[in-house]
Amino acid sequence: MFPDDIESLARRVVETATARGLTVAAAESCTGGLVTGALTVVAGSSAVVERGFVTYSNAAKSEMLGVPADLIDRNGAVSEPVARARADGAPARAAARGSGAVTGIAGPGGGSADKPVGLVHFAAAGPGGLVHVEHRFGDIGREAVRLDSVRVALGLLLDRIGA
């Protein structure tokens, strides 16, 4: 279903979370549930995947993840502060110990000079603390941006729960 490298990363997240007795949650927008989907491909994932939030609209980000509306208004949905707030909000709303958040512009439209197509902000939280990473994948196509985003999100989540 997913490329082998994504399935391998997802398996490592599930194995690490299982070994450490942790549950995880994902807060996704441009990936539309692909991070959670990749995790749930792995046998045994039901023991560690608490839930996935697909919060495309700003209202959903606020209602489901507790992201302050004024934070979104000031910074935009695709920003470091919002990615961090989503990574904080997911475990708080899901009783999970680890989380990964993705917010970006997959394209083909929706970009601007300061926030171009391919810009994605990631945040992950866990016992290793909270981390943010920004990637500018470029206008490489919607599917490529989304799959590359899954790779980054799973890698960051693995790093945070493995620390």
GROMACS .gro file of C-alpha atoms in nm:
model
  163
    1MET     CA    1   0.000   0.000   0.000
    2PHE     CA    2   0.279   0.242   0.095
    3PRO     CA    3   0.635   0.244  -0.041
    4ASP     CA    4   0.866   0.005   0.146
    5ASP     CA    5   1.063   0.283   0.316
    6ILE     CA    6   0.745   0.432   0.465
    7GLU     CA    7   0.623   0.093   0.585
    8SER     CA    8   0.964   0.030   0.742
    9LEU     CA    9   0.956   0.365   0.926
   10ALA     CA   10   0.601   0.299   1.043
   11ARG     CA   11   0.703  -0.045   1.169
   12ARG     CA   12   0.992   0.110   1.364
   13VAL     CA   13   0.755   0.364   1.524
   14VAL     CA   14   0.512   0.089   1.628
   15GLU     CA   15   0.791  -0.135   1.758
   16THR     CA   16   0.953   0.149   1.953
   17ALA     CA   17   0.623   0.266   2.101
   18THR     CA   18   0.535  -0.091   2.195
   19ALA     CA   19   0.872  -0.151   2.361
   20ARG     CA   20   0.845   0.174   2.557
   21GLY     CA   21   0.477   0.129   2.651
   22LEU     CA   22   0.374   0.448   2.469
   23THR     CA   23   0.071   0.545   2.268
   24VAL     CA   24   0.084   0.792   1.981
   25ALA     CA   25  -0.145   1.028   1.794
   26ALA     CA   26  -0.113   1.218   1.467
   27ALA     CA   27  -0.242   1.566   1.381
   28GLU     CA   28  -0.254   1.593   1.004
   29SER     CA   29  -0.374   1.836   0.744
   30CYS     CA   30  -0.200   1.817   0.404
   31THR     CA   31  -0.128   1.446   0.451
   32GLY     CA   32  -0.499   1.377   0.503
   33GLY     CA   33  -0.451   1.082   0.736
   34LEU     CA   34  -0.161   0.915   0.553
   35VAL     CA   35   0.064   0.920   0.862
   36THR     CA   36  -0.202   0.741   1.065
   37GLY     CA   37  -0.272   0.515   0.767
   38ALA     CA   38   0.094   0.416   0.743
   39LEU     CA   39   0.107   0.336   1.114
   40THR     CA   40  -0.208   0.124   1.103
   41VAL     CA   41  -0.073  -0.088   0.816
   42VAL     CA   42   0.160  -0.242   1.076
   43ALA     CA   43   0.030  -0.548   1.260
   44GLY     CA   44   0.001  -0.471   1.630
   45SER     CA   45  -0.047  -0.098   1.575
   46SER     CA   46  -0.378  -0.102   1.761
   47ALA     CA   47  -0.181  -0.130   2.085
   48VAL     CA   48  -0.003   0.200   2.026
   49VAL     CA   49  -0.201   0.417   1.783
   50GLU     CA   50  -0.448   0.608   1.998
   51ARG     CA   51  -0.596   0.815   1.715
   52GLY     CA   52  -0.537   1.037   1.418
   53PHE     CA   53  -0.679   1.384   1.370
   54VAL     CA   54  -0.731   1.511   1.017
   55THR     CA   55  -0.793   1.879   1.078
   56TYR     CA   56  -0.805   2.053   0.744
   57SER     CA   57  -1.006   2.359   0.837
   58ASN     CA   58  -0.886   2.619   1.084
   59ALA     CA   59  -1.201   2.563   1.288
   60ALA     CA   60  -1.115   2.192   1.319
   61LYS     CA   61  -0.761   2.276   1.430
   62SER     CA   62  -0.906   2.486   1.711
   63GLU     CA   63  -1.197   2.260   1.805
   64MET     CA   64  -1.024   1.924   1.790
   65LEU     CA   65  -0.666   2.013   1.887
   66GLY     CA   66  -0.708   2.327   2.095
   67VAL     CA   67  -0.500   2.545   1.863
   68PRO     CA   68  -0.589   2.904   1.955
   69ALA     CA   69  -0.770   3.078   1.669
   70ASP     CA   70  -0.566   3.394   1.724
   71LEU     CA   71  -0.246   3.191   1.680
   72ILE     CA   72  -0.372   3.077   1.340
   73ASP     CA   73  -0.483   3.432   1.252
   74ARG     CA   74  -0.141   3.578   1.342
   75ASN     CA   75   0.080   3.313   1.182
   76GLY     CA   76  -0.133   3.123   0.933
   77ALA     CA   77  -0.220   2.756   0.951
   78VAL     CA   78   0.106   2.665   0.777
   79SER     CA   79   0.356   2.791   1.033
   80GLU     CA   80   0.591   2.679   1.307
   81PRO     CA   81   0.374   2.803   1.597
   82VAL     CA   82   0.067   2.622   1.463
   83ALA     CA   83   0.261   2.299   1.397
   84ARG     CA   84   0.393   2.310   1.753
   85ALA     CA   85   0.045   2.377   1.895
   86ARG     CA   86  -0.094   2.083   1.696
   87ALA     CA   87   0.180   1.851   1.827
   88ASP     CA   88   0.099   1.966   2.181
   89GLY     CA   89  -0.276   1.941   2.131
   90ALA     CA   90  -0.293   1.589   1.989
   91PRO     CA   91  -0.160   1.400   2.292
   92ALA     CA   92  -0.358   1.622   2.527
   93ARG     CA   93  -0.679   1.533   2.342
   94ALA     CA   94  -0.588   1.168   2.287
   95ALA     CA   95  -0.421   1.062   2.613
   96ALA     CA   96  -0.112   0.972   2.408
   97ARG     CA   97   0.254   1.015   2.501
   98GLY     CA   98   0.380   1.090   2.151
   99SER     CA   99   0.250   1.287   1.858
  100GLY     CA  100   0.338   1.399   1.512
  101ALA     CA  101   0.188   1.705   1.341
  102VAL     CA  102   0.196   1.802   0.974
  103THR     CA  103   0.070   2.126   0.818
  104GLY     CA  104   0.163   2.238   0.471
  105ILE     CA  105   0.082   2.333   0.114
  106ALA     CA  106   0.084   2.023  -0.105
  107GLY     CA  107  -0.032   2.205  -0.419
  108PRO     CA  108  -0.081   2.240  -0.698
  109GLY     CA  109  -0.238   2.570  -0.588
  110GLY     CA  110  -0.257   2.754  -0.259
  111GLY     CA  111   0.098   2.880  -0.240
  112SER     CA  112   0.226   3.236  -0.217
  113ALA     CA  113   0.563   3.410  -0.233
  114ASP     CA  114   0.628   3.364   0.140
  115LYS     CA  115   0.452   3.027   0.168
  116PRO     CA  116   0.512   2.844  -0.160
  117VAL     CA  117   0.373   2.512  -0.274
  118GLY     CA  118   0.579   2.240  -0.108
  119LEU     CA  119   0.625   2.424   0.224
  120VAL     CA  120   0.548   2.189   0.513
  121HIS     CA  121   0.591   2.243   0.886
  122PHE     CA  122   0.633   1.941   1.111
  123ALA     CA  123   0.633   1.908   1.487
  124ALA     CA  124   0.663   1.600   1.703
  125ALA     CA  125   0.639   1.551   2.076
  126GLY     CA  126   0.722   1.271   2.313
  127PRO     CA  127   0.953   1.177   2.597
  128GLY     CA  128   1.231   1.336   2.391
  129GLY     CA  129   1.057   1.674   2.406
  130LEU     CA  130   0.905   1.877   2.124
  131VAL     CA  131   1.080   1.949   1.796
  132HIS     CA  132   0.989   2.150   1.486
  133VAL     CA  133   1.123   2.109   1.133
  134GLU     CA  134   1.040   2.305   0.819
  135HIS     CA  135   1.081   2.152   0.473
  136ARG     CA  136   1.051   2.322   0.138
  137PHE     CA  137   1.001   2.030  -0.097
  138GLY     CA  138   0.926   2.257  -0.392
  139ASP     CA  139   0.652   2.216  -0.648
  140ILE     CA  140   0.723   1.844  -0.698
  141GLY     CA  141   0.358   1.741  -0.726
  142ARG     CA  142   0.089   1.686  -0.467
  143GLU     CA  143   0.148   1.313  -0.420
  144ALA     CA  144   0.525   1.354  -0.382
  145VAL     CA  145   0.485   1.633  -0.124
  146ARG     CA  146   0.240   1.422   0.073
  147LEU     CA  147   0.452   1.104   0.069
  148ASP     CA  148   0.771   1.293   0.154
  149SER     CA  149   0.579   1.455   0.439
  150VAL     CA  150   0.480   1.112   0.573
  151ARG     CA  151   0.846   1.012   0.572
  152VAL     CA  152   0.952   1.320   0.766
  153ALA     CA  153   0.662   1.297   1.012
  154LEU     CA  154   0.729   0.931   1.093
  155GLY     CA  155   1.101   0.998   1.132
  156LEU     CA  156   1.041   1.285   1.373
  157LEU     CA  157   0.789   1.083   1.572
  158LEU     CA  158   1.035   0.794   1.595
  159ASP     CA  159   1.302   1.033   1.719
  160ARG     CA  160   1.076   1.181   1.989
  161ILE     CA  161   0.945   0.849   2.124
  162GLY     CA  162   1.281   0.676   2.102
  163ALA     CA  163   1.468   0.936   2.304
   0.00000   0.00000   0.00000
